[in-house]
Amino acid sequence: MNKFFTHFQRIGRERIADDFTTKYLSTDYDSKNKQGEFISDILLLTDNNQHTISAPKRTIYTAAGKRLFDILISGFVFLFILSWLFPIIGALILTESPGPILFIQPRTGRRGKSFPCLKFRTMRYAPTSQSDFKQTAREDARVTSIGRFLRRTNLDEVPQFINVLIGHMSMVGPRPHALQHDALHWESATYRQRYQVKPGITGLAQISGARGATDTEQKMNRRVRYDHFYISRHTFWFDMKICYRTLTLMIKGDANAW
């Protein structure tokens, strides 16, 4: 256990390079998946299966606009939506399963610095330790009925607007993973580079079908590929498209949300 925490103390001290090389796998793309059409140009990143990805260019949006957008949207949600939605969802959670309303989990943020990530609790409450980490599986018996609804509609992520308001996260970016999850992949420089920007409530990978458990190397590579594509190209309009796609998935329900 001491070795585990020592490993993550090193994360915060590690300097993230400006440029890096990563491999993109094209074998995991399903040409019949209509979600892929939303960003079909990502398939161009397969020449020789290797590309150099640069850190985000400094623009007015990345330097100040993105943070301003985060504050305005998260502040609005906190004051006018979370203020009344929290007690309603909280009551439903407690009706089905006693315990805390929020699930607070240490996750990795920008440049490897951990932060307490907030979610509505979707599983039956059971005190856990760092060594009890287990990814949620399809038809997971730990997930409650209201929890399945919250996951399918992304409402379980709404408390993360507080994380955005504080500055731990952004509206759009690579999804933050649990520390135990990161420990499985941290030796890969390609994987670490996804944390050169703030993690997001939603992201390109999530609206492109790469949400859910990453129980195989291929699934994780696919998610990281989308993350790098976003990091190197994100703009205001790209963020707007991702937010719009996220809203449509909330309304229709996401098949990859368990």
Short mmCIF file of N, CA, C and O in Angstrom, two decimals, residues 87-101 120-126 140-152:
data_model
loop_
_atom_site.label_atom_id
_atom_site.label_comp_id
_atom_site.label_asym_id
_atom_site.label_seq_id
_atom_site.Cartn_x
_atom_site.Cartn_y
_atom_site.Cartn_z
N PRO A 87 -31.67 18.21 -3.64
CA PRO A 87 -32.55 17.57 -2.64
C PRO A 87 -33.48 16.52 -3.23
O PRO A 87 -33.79 15.52 -2.56
N ILE A 88 -33.93 16.71 -4.46
CA ILE A 88 -34.83 15.73 -5.08
C ILE A 88 -34.10 14.41 -5.33
O ILE A 88 -34.56 13.33 -4.93
N ILE A 89 -32.94 14.50 -6.00
CA ILE A 89 -32.18 13.27 -6.28
C ILE A 89 -31.68 12.66 -4.98
O ILE A 89 -31.67 11.44 -4.81
N GLY A 90 -31.27 13.51 -4.04
CA GLY A 90 -30.80 13.01 -2.75
C GLY A 90 -31.87 12.20 -2.04
O GLY A 90 -31.58 11.13 -1.47
N ALA A 91 -33.12 12.68 -2.06
CA ALA A 91 -34.21 11.95 -1.42
C ALA A 91 -34.45 10.61 -2.10
O ALA A 91 -34.70 9.60 -1.42
N LEU A 92 -34.39 10.57 -3.43
CA LEU A 92 -34.59 9.32 -4.16
C LEU A 92 -33.48 8.31 -3.83
O LEU A 92 -33.74 7.11 -3.68
N ILE A 93 -32.26 8.80 -3.74
CA ILE A 93 -31.14 7.92 -3.41
C ILE A 93 -31.31 7.31 -2.03
O ILE A 93 -31.14 6.10 -1.83
N LEU A 94 -31.69 8.14 -1.04
CA LEU A 94 -31.85 7.66 0.33
C LEU A 94 -33.05 6.74 0.49
O LEU A 94 -33.04 5.84 1.33
N THR A 95 -34.07 6.96 -0.33
CA THR A 95 -35.25 6.09 -0.26
C THR A 95 -34.90 4.65 -0.64
O THR A 95 -35.41 3.69 -0.05
N GLU A 96 -34.02 4.50 -1.60
CA GLU A 96 -33.67 3.15 -2.08
C GLU A 96 -32.49 2.54 -1.34
O GLU A 96 -32.41 1.32 -1.17
N SER A 97 -31.56 3.39 -0.90
CA SER A 97 -30.35 2.88 -0.27
C SER A 97 -29.80 3.89 0.73
O SER A 97 -29.38 4.98 0.33
N PRO A 98 -29.84 3.57 2.03
CA PRO A 98 -29.31 4.51 3.02
C PRO A 98 -27.81 4.70 2.87
O PRO A 98 -27.10 3.81 2.39
N GLY A 99 -27.35 5.88 3.27
CA GLY A 99 -25.93 6.19 3.14
C GLY A 99 -25.75 7.61 2.65
O GLY A 99 -26.72 8.37 2.53
N PRO A 100 -24.53 8.01 2.34
CA PRO A 100 -24.29 9.38 1.84
C PRO A 100 -24.91 9.59 0.47
O PRO A 100 -25.02 8.65 -0.33
N ILE A 101 -25.33 10.81 0.20
CA ILE A 101 -25.91 11.14 -1.11
C ILE A 101 -24.83 11.23 -2.17
O ILE A 101 -25.02 10.79 -3.31
N PHE A 120 -23.24 11.86 -7.69
CA PHE A 120 -24.33 11.30 -6.92
C PHE A 120 -24.07 9.81 -6.75
O PHE A 120 -23.66 9.14 -7.70
N ARG A 121 -24.31 9.30 -5.56
CA ARG A 121 -24.06 7.88 -5.31
C ARG A 121 -25.07 7.04 -6.10
O ARG A 121 -26.27 7.25 -6.00
N THR A 122 -24.58 6.09 -6.86
CA THR A 122 -25.45 5.24 -7.69
C THR A 122 -25.42 3.78 -7.26
O THR A 122 -26.12 2.96 -7.85
N MET A 123 -24.61 3.46 -6.25
CA MET A 123 -24.51 2.08 -5.78
C MET A 123 -24.96 1.99 -4.32
O MET A 123 -25.02 2.99 -3.61
N ARG A 124 -25.25 0.78 -3.90
CA ARG A 124 -25.57 0.55 -2.50
C ARG A 124 -24.35 0.88 -1.66
O ARG A 124 -23.23 0.51 -2.02
N TYR A 125 -24.58 1.57 -0.56
CA TYR A 125 -23.47 2.07 0.23
C TYR A 125 -22.75 0.93 0.96
O TYR A 125 -23.38 0.09 1.61
N ALA A 126 -21.45 0.93 0.83
CA ALA A 126 -20.60 -0.01 1.55
C ALA A 126 -19.25 0.66 1.73
O ALA A 126 -18.62 1.03 0.74
N ASP A 140 -24.24 -4.52 -13.25
CA ASP A 140 -23.55 -4.61 -11.97
C ASP A 140 -24.58 -4.63 -10.84
O ASP A 140 -25.42 -3.74 -10.73
N ALA A 141 -24.50 -5.66 -9.98
CA ALA A 141 -25.48 -5.82 -8.91
C ALA A 141 -25.37 -4.72 -7.86
O ALA A 141 -26.31 -4.51 -7.08
N ARG A 142 -24.24 -4.02 -7.83
CA ARG A 142 -24.06 -2.96 -6.83
C ARG A 142 -24.87 -1.71 -7.16
O ARG A 142 -25.15 -0.89 -6.28
N VAL A 143 -25.24 -1.53 -8.43
CA VAL A 143 -25.93 -0.32 -8.87
C VAL A 143 -27.41 -0.41 -8.53
O VAL A 143 -28.07 -1.42 -8.82
N THR A 144 -27.95 0.63 -7.93
CA THR A 144 -29.37 0.67 -7.57
C THR A 144 -30.22 1.03 -8.78
O THR A 144 -29.70 1.44 -9.82
N SER A 145 -31.53 0.93 -8.63
CA SER A 145 -32.44 1.26 -9.73
C SER A 145 -32.35 2.74 -10.08
O SER A 145 -32.24 3.11 -11.26
N ILE A 146 -32.40 3.61 -9.07
CA ILE A 146 -32.25 5.03 -9.34
C ILE A 146 -30.86 5.33 -9.87
O ILE A 146 -30.66 6.22 -10.71
N GLY A 147 -29.88 4.53 -9.42
CA GLY A 147 -28.51 4.71 -9.90
C GLY A 147 -28.38 4.43 -11.39
O GLY A 147 -27.65 5.13 -12.09
N ARG A 148 -29.10 3.43 -11.87
CA ARG A 148 -29.05 3.12 -13.31
C ARG A 148 -29.63 4.27 -14.12
O ARG A 148 -29.12 4.61 -15.19
N PHE A 149 -30.71 4.85 -13.62
CA PHE A 149 -31.31 5.99 -14.30
C PHE A 149 -30.35 7.18 -14.31
O PHE A 149 -30.17 7.84 -15.35
N LEU A 150 -29.71 7.44 -13.18
CA LEU A 150 -28.78 8.56 -13.09
C LEU A 150 -27.59 8.37 -14.04
O LEU A 150 -27.14 9.32 -14.69
N ARG A 151 -27.10 7.15 -14.13
CA ARG A 151 -25.96 6.87 -15.01
C ARG A 151 -26.37 6.98 -16.48
O ARG A 151 -25.62 7.53 -17.29
N ARG A 152 -27.53 6.46 -16.82
CA ARG A 152 -27.96 6.45 -18.21
C ARG A 152 -28.20 7.87 -18.74
O ARG A 152 -27.98 8.15 -19.91
#
